[in-house]
Amino acid sequence: MNINLTLFAQLISFAIFVWFCKTYVWPPIIAAMHERQKQISDGLNAAEKANQNLELAQQKVEEQLVEAKAQAAQILDQANKRASQIVDEAKDQALTEGQRLKDAAQSDIEQEVERAKEKLRTQVASLALVGAEKILQASVDESVHRDIVDQLAANL
Amino acid sequence: MAGNTLTTQEYISHHLTNLTFGKLPEGYQRHSADGHQELLLADQWTMAHSAQEAADMGFMAVHVDTMFWSIILGVIFCWSFGRVAKNVTSGVPTGFQNFVEMIVDFIDENVKGIFHHTNAMIAPLGLTIFVWIFLQNLMDLVPVDWIPWLAQQMGVHYMRVVPSTDVNATLGMSLGVFILILYYSIKQKGLGGFAAELAFQPLPKWALPFNLFLEVVGLIAKPISLALRLFGNMYAGEMVFIIISLLPFYLQWTLSVPWAIFHILVITLQAFIFCILTVVYLAMAYDHH
């Protein structure tokens, strides 16, 4: 166990190795490790964010789905309503049209009846005249007895 | 056993002698193994031929094996980690980068937990200490005779492969830490503030000499304990391996395998302790008391 110059030789080589390690070994390795740590934490953060976004998107999709369903139901409802409305309207129209036609027919009939009656009346008048002529055996001046005949016809 | 010619004591002391290159003084009597004697006429820088010569070289000597292995291991650390650092990707890490990042992260977490100031030096320092000392300690798991035997074949007589079992190596590193402690203490608190911290606590000002003595001892104890803890543990571990290798070869595994498995824990723990205590000491240098 001799103490000698080895002491200082070892001291010098120690200093050189420490200097080398401090200059060339430690900084790049620790920098790379920190860089990786940052990358990993960034990646995790991004993943977390993406997850949140996904959740939000899913929520939105669900909301939209519900809304769409509601809208569809509403539209269906409206369409149904409109359809029944149209049917009702058509029914009403048909009814009024029917009524109108009926009324028109009725008035036609009445007119026809009236006309027939009128015709009948005039024919009855002429018939009566003819009859009276026949009865009287004389020619009755039509123009003289016109008012009598008209009166008769009017009383029919 | 490395041959029958060695006695147990010779074998052990051979394993505990560093390959030493140093200065033998003028007039030194060298004894070769073959009995040849040589008187040095002038100071001579040379390889020590024996433990005695290595000791006689005194301070002016270098443990070549310690330096060789510690520098090789340091270069392996710098090269392998530097290669990862050069090709590092913040994308999906693969293979060795995973391993390196695991260690870097481990050190970074520990340093962040202890050292709450901003200093780009501390974490790389901790990493270097941890990995380098771990690699040095790891050499203890190489069977004790393999590399010395190889060295012997190549004509190198002594070879200790575990740098951290050399107190010079551990003390050299803790000395580096000590310099950093002093540097940051003075940088953070100023020379006066640092001196005041040494002089005016724990007792009031009237006990200044006592305080100074206490604090200076405490300060110096830091690098010493750092170095000796690592050295002691590794030296003891190596010693046990050497002693186990004295057994007959067919029995060695019964002890060396359990001890090696246990030692995996020890070498990691010691590297970790050195690293963490360094960070703690530097954090203390930053903190005002």
XYZ file of C-alpha atoms in Angstrom:
445
model
C 0.000 0.000 0.000
C 2.397 2.618 -1.246
C 1.138 6.148 -1.750
C 2.789 7.557 -4.838
C 2.314 9.498 -8.056
C -0.460 7.117 -9.115
C -2.633 9.340 -6.930
C -2.189 12.308 -9.248
C -2.260 10.257 -12.398
C -5.601 8.885 -11.277
C -6.782 12.382 -10.349
C -5.948 13.639 -13.829
C -7.598 10.755 -15.637
C -10.615 11.166 -13.368
C -10.844 14.833 -14.338
C -10.552 13.993 -18.026
C -13.273 11.332 -17.887
C -15.596 13.634 -15.952
C -14.950 16.405 -18.454
C -15.638 14.041 -21.352
C -18.830 12.790 -19.769
C -19.999 16.307 -18.975
C -19.261 17.557 -22.482
C -20.112 14.705 -24.815
C -22.114 12.065 -22.978
C -24.547 13.596 -20.534
C -26.124 16.526 -22.435
C -27.268 14.680 -25.596
C -28.613 11.692 -23.684
C -30.516 13.723 -21.101
C -31.793 16.037 -23.859
C -33.086 13.072 -25.846
C -34.736 11.655 -22.739
C -36.418 14.936 -21.910
C -37.482 15.268 -25.526
C -39.027 11.818 -25.391
C -40.751 12.596 -22.116
C -42.224 15.692 -23.713
C -43.298 13.754 -26.784
C -44.973 11.115 -24.673
C -46.767 13.628 -22.497
C -47.798 15.578 -25.585
C -49.038 12.374 -27.175
C -51.003 11.489 -24.065
C -52.485 14.965 -23.944
C -53.436 14.755 -27.601
C -55.011 11.359 -27.040
C -56.960 12.733 -24.094
C -58.104 15.687 -26.151
C -59.096 13.426 -29.027
C -61.039 11.305 -26.590
C -62.837 14.358 -25.275
C -63.558 15.493 -28.805
C -64.863 12.066 -29.654
C -67.119 12.142 -26.646
C -68.352 15.599 -27.599
C -68.932 14.474 -31.161
C -70.830 11.447 -29.952
C -72.946 13.648 -27.734
C -73.612 15.958 -30.651
C -74.496 13.055 -32.884
C -76.910 11.795 -30.305
C -78.453 15.218 -29.925
C -78.760 15.584 -33.633
C -80.265 12.166 -33.905
C -82.876 13.013 -31.303
C -83.565 16.299 -33.038
C -83.844 14.624 -36.413
C -86.208 12.061 -34.985
C -88.319 14.799 -33.462
C -88.290 16.666 -36.726
C -89.253 13.579 -38.660
C -92.092 12.935 -36.252
C -93.182 16.528 -36.576
C -93.076 16.376 -40.350
C -94.991 13.118 -40.331
C -97.530 14.647 -37.983
C -97.908 17.679 -40.183
C -98.240 15.548 -43.279
C -100.881 13.448 -41.588
C -102.714 16.537 -40.491
C -102.470 18.017 -43.939
C -103.663 14.782 -45.506
C -106.685 14.615 -43.269
C -107.261 18.281 -43.891
C -107.163 17.687 -47.643
C -109.519 14.770 -47.288
C -111.860 16.890 -45.173
C -111.685 19.707 -47.643
C -112.374 17.322 -50.484
C -115.266 15.896 -48.564
C -116.687 19.341 -47.899
C -116.188 20.318 -51.488
C -117.855 17.173 -52.695
C -120.715 17.754 -50.325
C -121.237 21.356 -51.392
C -120.803 20.371 -55.020
C -123.319 17.627 -54.536
C -125.657 20.035 -52.809
C -125.165 22.532 -55.608
C -125.840 19.918 -58.211
C -128.816 18.761 -56.269
C -130.085 22.328 -55.936
C -129.541 22.989 -59.606
C -131.346 19.822 -60.499
C -134.095 20.764 -58.107
C -134.513 24.209 -59.663
C -134.341 22.679 -63.134
C -137.038 20.301 -62.150
C -139.088 23.071 -60.674
C -138.615 25.185 -63.772
C -139.524 22.223 -65.905
C -142.611 21.643 -63.797
C -143.496 25.302 -64.047
C -142.955 25.256 -67.769
C -145.022 22.139 -68.115
C -147.708 23.661 -66.018
C -147.623 26.794 -68.187
C -147.752 24.700 -71.310
C -150.523 22.654 -69.845
C -152.388 25.761 -68.922
C -152.147 27.241 -72.407
C -153.042 23.917 -73.911
C -155.952 23.622 -71.496
C -157.019 27.136 -72.523
C -156.887 26.307 -76.179
C -158.573 22.991 -75.434
C -161.263 24.825 -73.545
C -161.610 27.221 -76.356
C -161.799 24.438 -78.819
C -164.287 22.721 -76.545
C -166.384 25.833 -76.138
C -166.293 26.450 -79.867
C -167.485 22.972 -80.354
C -170.142 23.422 -77.736
C -171.443 26.724 -79.021
C -171.275 25.534 -82.544
C -170.628 28.954 -83.381
C -167.488 30.583 -84.037
C -166.641 32.627 -81.157
C -164.664 35.576 -81.975
C -161.422 34.717 -80.376
C -160.412 38.237 -79.970
C -163.696 39.189 -78.246
C -163.653 36.367 -75.746
C -159.973 36.361 -75.256
C -160.151 37.869 -71.770
C -162.717 35.296 -70.681
C -160.476 32.501 -71.868
C -157.443 34.022 -70.195
C -159.370 34.340 -66.981
C -160.370 30.759 -67.247
C -156.830 29.712 -67.874
C -155.644 31.753 -64.948
C -158.146 30.079 -62.687
C -156.961 26.635 -63.625
C -2.035 -21.553 -7.266
C 0.421 -19.984 -9.589
C 2.998 -22.703 -9.571
C 4.499 -24.816 -6.854
C 7.581 -22.710 -6.430
C 5.662 -20.012 -4.561
C 4.800 -20.312 -0.913
C 1.387 -19.204 0.226
C 2.774 -15.979 1.565
C 4.707 -15.285 -1.626
C 1.623 -16.024 -3.674
C -0.510 -13.588 -1.723
C 2.054 -10.829 -1.631
C 2.676 -11.317 -5.338
C -1.007 -10.760 -5.958
C -0.971 -7.636 -3.824
C 2.037 -6.010 -5.492
C 1.471 -3.460 -8.204
C 3.426 -3.239 -11.372
C 5.422 -0.185 -10.394
C 7.445 2.149 -12.516
C 9.462 4.645 -10.539
C 12.714 6.209 -9.521
C 15.323 4.227 -7.608
C 17.776 6.481 -5.822
C 21.497 6.646 -6.406
C 23.406 4.005 -4.531
C 20.471 1.599 -4.374
C 21.332 -2.074 -4.230
C 19.141 -4.106 -6.586
C 18.657 -7.839 -6.082
C 17.548 -9.819 -9.090
C 15.660 -13.079 -8.730
C 18.670 -15.028 -9.900
C 20.826 -13.591 -7.132
C 22.532 -11.052 -9.356
C 23.208 -7.778 -7.584
C 23.518 -4.328 -9.052
C 24.512 -1.043 -7.431
C 22.909 1.990 -9.007
C 25.378 4.748 -9.753
C 22.718 7.354 -10.462
C 18.991 7.906 -9.976
C 17.193 5.529 -12.271
C 13.581 5.350 -13.535
C 12.794 1.703 -13.914
C 10.275 -1.085 -13.330
C 10.395 -2.469 -9.811
C 11.496 -6.098 -9.740
C 10.085 -6.794 -6.293
C 7.658 -5.501 -3.727
C 10.624 -4.231 -1.742
C 11.877 -2.192 -4.684
C 8.408 -0.816 -5.292
C 8.229 0.290 -1.682
C 11.705 1.800 -1.842
C 10.756 3.943 -4.793
C 8.699 6.036 -2.379
C 6.458 8.706 -3.786
C 8.148 9.018 -7.162
C 6.468 5.978 -8.707
C 3.442 5.084 -10.728
C 1.406 1.913 -10.550
C 1.340 1.060 -14.221
C -1.245 -1.689 -13.886
C -3.641 0.484 -11.895
C -3.361 3.292 -14.410
C -3.594 0.937 -17.361
C -6.773 -0.758 -16.203
C -8.475 2.337 -14.861
C -7.804 4.252 -18.062
C -8.880 1.312 -20.228
C -12.099 1.060 -18.239
C -12.615 4.815 -18.348
C -12.129 4.781 -22.091
C -14.589 1.887 -22.408
C -17.088 3.946 -20.423
C -16.508 7.095 -22.492
C -16.499 5.225 -25.776
C -19.628 3.157 -25.199
C -21.634 5.950 -23.596
C -20.282 8.483 -26.074
C -21.378 6.300 -28.972
C -24.892 6.145 -27.541
C -24.838 9.907 -26.959
C -23.797 10.503 -30.540
C -26.544 8.361 -32.052
C -29.110 9.057 -29.371
C -32.701 9.233 -30.522
C -35.681 10.683 -28.774
C -37.778 8.113 -30.622
C -38.014 4.498 -29.572
C -34.703 3.601 -27.903
C -33.150 0.268 -28.746
C -30.535 -2.062 -27.346
C -27.680 -0.427 -25.545
C -29.344 2.976 -25.527
C -32.020 1.513 -23.244
C -29.377 0.368 -20.825
C -27.521 3.677 -20.897
C -30.721 5.625 -20.436
C -31.631 3.441 -17.494
C -28.363 4.302 -15.768
C -28.544 7.978 -16.738
C -32.093 8.182 -15.453
C -31.139 6.402 -12.235
C -28.296 8.850 -11.592
C -30.409 11.823 -12.632
C -33.205 10.861 -10.222
C -30.801 10.423 -7.332
C -28.951 13.649 -8.026
C -32.210 15.575 -8.317
C -33.299 14.150 -4.982
C -30.143 15.268 -3.212
C -28.780 18.281 -5.042
C -31.296 21.108 -5.331
C -29.193 23.736 -7.042
C -28.432 24.304 -10.669
C -25.126 22.852 -11.697
C -24.570 21.066 -14.988
C -21.481 19.425 -13.515
C -22.949 17.314 -10.740
C -25.021 14.756 -12.641
C -22.328 13.902 -15.239
C -19.842 13.709 -12.379
C -22.104 11.270 -10.586
C -22.545 9.211 -13.739
C -18.813 9.063 -14.392
C -18.066 8.075 -10.811
C -20.764 5.431 -10.716
C -19.960 3.739 -13.997
C -16.208 4.072 -13.815
C -15.958 2.752 -10.267
C -18.427 0.011 -11.091
C -16.268 -1.097 -14.014
C -13.143 -0.945 -11.858
C -14.840 -3.028 -9.193
C -16.175 -5.399 -11.826
C -12.601 -6.454 -12.589
C -12.717 -8.141 -9.190
C -15.029 -10.780 -10.657
C -12.433 -11.862 -13.192
C -10.823 -14.925 -11.617
C -7.777 -13.663 -9.744
C -5.182 -15.688 -11.641
C -6.291 -15.255 -15.236
C -4.954 -11.852 -16.155
C -1.801 -12.068 -13.978
C -1.067 -15.409 -15.635
C -1.506 -13.910 -19.105
C 0.723 -11.010 -18.123
C 3.295 -13.460 -16.837
C 3.306 -15.171 -20.239
C 3.976 -11.796 -21.809
C 6.849 -11.153 -19.461
C 5.098 -8.810 -17.043
C 5.774 -10.006 -13.545
C 3.201 -8.099 -11.538
C -0.367 -7.332 -12.497
C -3.171 -6.145 -10.233
C -6.271 -5.793 -12.347
C -8.655 -4.123 -9.914
C -7.777 -0.423 -9.801
C -10.095 0.231 -6.880
C -8.048 -2.109 -4.692
C -5.224 0.393 -5.053
C -5.586 3.116 -2.444
C -3.899 5.553 -4.837
C -6.715 5.166 -7.315
C -9.513 5.644 -4.816
C -7.679 8.488 -3.114
C -7.027 10.090 -6.493
C -10.739 10.151 -7.234
C -11.734 11.356 -3.780
C -9.070 14.054 -4.068
C -10.828 15.227 -7.214
C -14.077 15.310 -5.274
C -12.345 17.170 -2.435
C -11.079 19.837 -4.839
C -14.613 20.268 -6.150
C -15.945 20.537 -2.570
C -13.460 23.315 -1.801
C -14.076 25.031 -5.141
C -17.852 25.104 -4.810
C -17.769 25.981 -1.106
C -15.668 29.053 -1.835
C -17.583 29.886 -5.000
C -20.933 29.758 -3.235
C -20.063 31.303 0.117
C -16.947 33.284 -0.634
C -13.663 32.645 1.088
C -14.846 34.511 4.196
C -18.132 32.688 4.333
C -16.443 29.332 3.984
C -13.912 30.225 6.683
C -16.690 31.442 8.936
C -18.492 28.174 8.443
C -15.382 26.339 9.570
C -14.713 28.655 12.524
C -18.020 29.738 14.023
C -19.917 26.513 14.456
C -21.058 24.296 16.021
C -20.153 26.292 19.172
C -20.243 30.108 19.516
C -17.333 32.314 18.574
C -15.401 31.921 21.834
C -14.724 28.305 20.930
C -13.105 29.174 17.641
C -10.057 26.891 17.846
C -12.220 24.000 18.902
C -14.676 24.700 16.085
C -11.927 25.037 13.555
C -10.352 21.780 14.605
C -13.654 19.955 14.530
C -14.761 21.313 11.159
C -11.404 20.889 9.422
C -11.187 17.306 10.588
C -14.735 16.804 9.367
C -13.859 18.344 6.029
C -10.744 16.269 5.527
C -12.532 13.157 6.683
C -14.822 13.420 3.669
C -12.343 12.512 0.919
C -10.424 10.151 3.214
C -13.509 8.192 4.188
C -14.707 8.203 0.594
C -11.433 6.722 -0.616
C -10.849 4.300 2.226
C -14.378 2.930 2.214
C -14.110 1.937 -1.432
C -10.523 0.780 -1.098
C -11.242 -1.228 2.045
C -14.224 -2.999 0.628
C -12.557 -3.877 -2.632
C -9.267 -4.818 -1.030
C -11.025 -7.128 1.387
C -13.077 -8.627 -1.414
C -10.007 -9.274 -3.495
C -8.223 -10.721 -0.481
C -10.995 -13.248 0.015
C -10.790 -14.243 -3.649
C -7.034 -14.698 -3.349
C -7.393 -16.791 -0.235
C -10.103 -18.903 -1.857
C -7.762 -19.512 -4.776
C -5.334 -21.142 -2.350
C -7.734 -24.050 -2.029
C -7.381 -27.077 -4.287
C -8.866 -26.116 -7.656
C -11.762 -28.626 -7.413
C -12.963 -27.006 -4.181
C -12.542 -23.370 -5.111
C -15.942 -23.003 -6.725
C -17.736 -23.927 -3.494
C -16.554 -20.667 -1.992
C -15.664 -18.470 -4.944
C -19.070 -18.750 -6.597
C -21.077 -17.658 -3.522
C -18.536 -14.954 -2.771
C -18.618 -13.697 -6.369
C -22.405 -13.577 -6.333
C -22.344 -11.670 -3.070
C -19.614 -9.463 -4.455
C -21.832 -8.385 -7.362
C -23.884 -6.630 -4.716
C -20.832 -5.158 -3.029
C -19.245 -3.710 -6.160
C -22.489 -2.090 -7.263
C -23.197 -0.799 -3.795
C -19.719 0.656 -3.359
C -19.867 2.419 -6.709
C -23.283 3.772 -5.775
C -22.147 4.909 -2.320
C -19.138 6.742 -3.739
C -21.352 8.432 -6.298
C -24.110 9.411 -3.871
C -21.756 10.624 -1.147
C -19.969 12.774 -3.709
C -23.265 14.384 -4.614
C -24.184 14.777 -0.947
C -20.850 16.431 -0.152
C -21.228 18.814 -3.077
C -24.783 19.621 -2.033
C -23.392 20.410 1.439
C -20.782 22.630 -0.181
C -23.626 24.555 -1.794
C -25.860 24.772 1.262
C -25.350 27.490 3.817
C -25.206 26.209 7.346
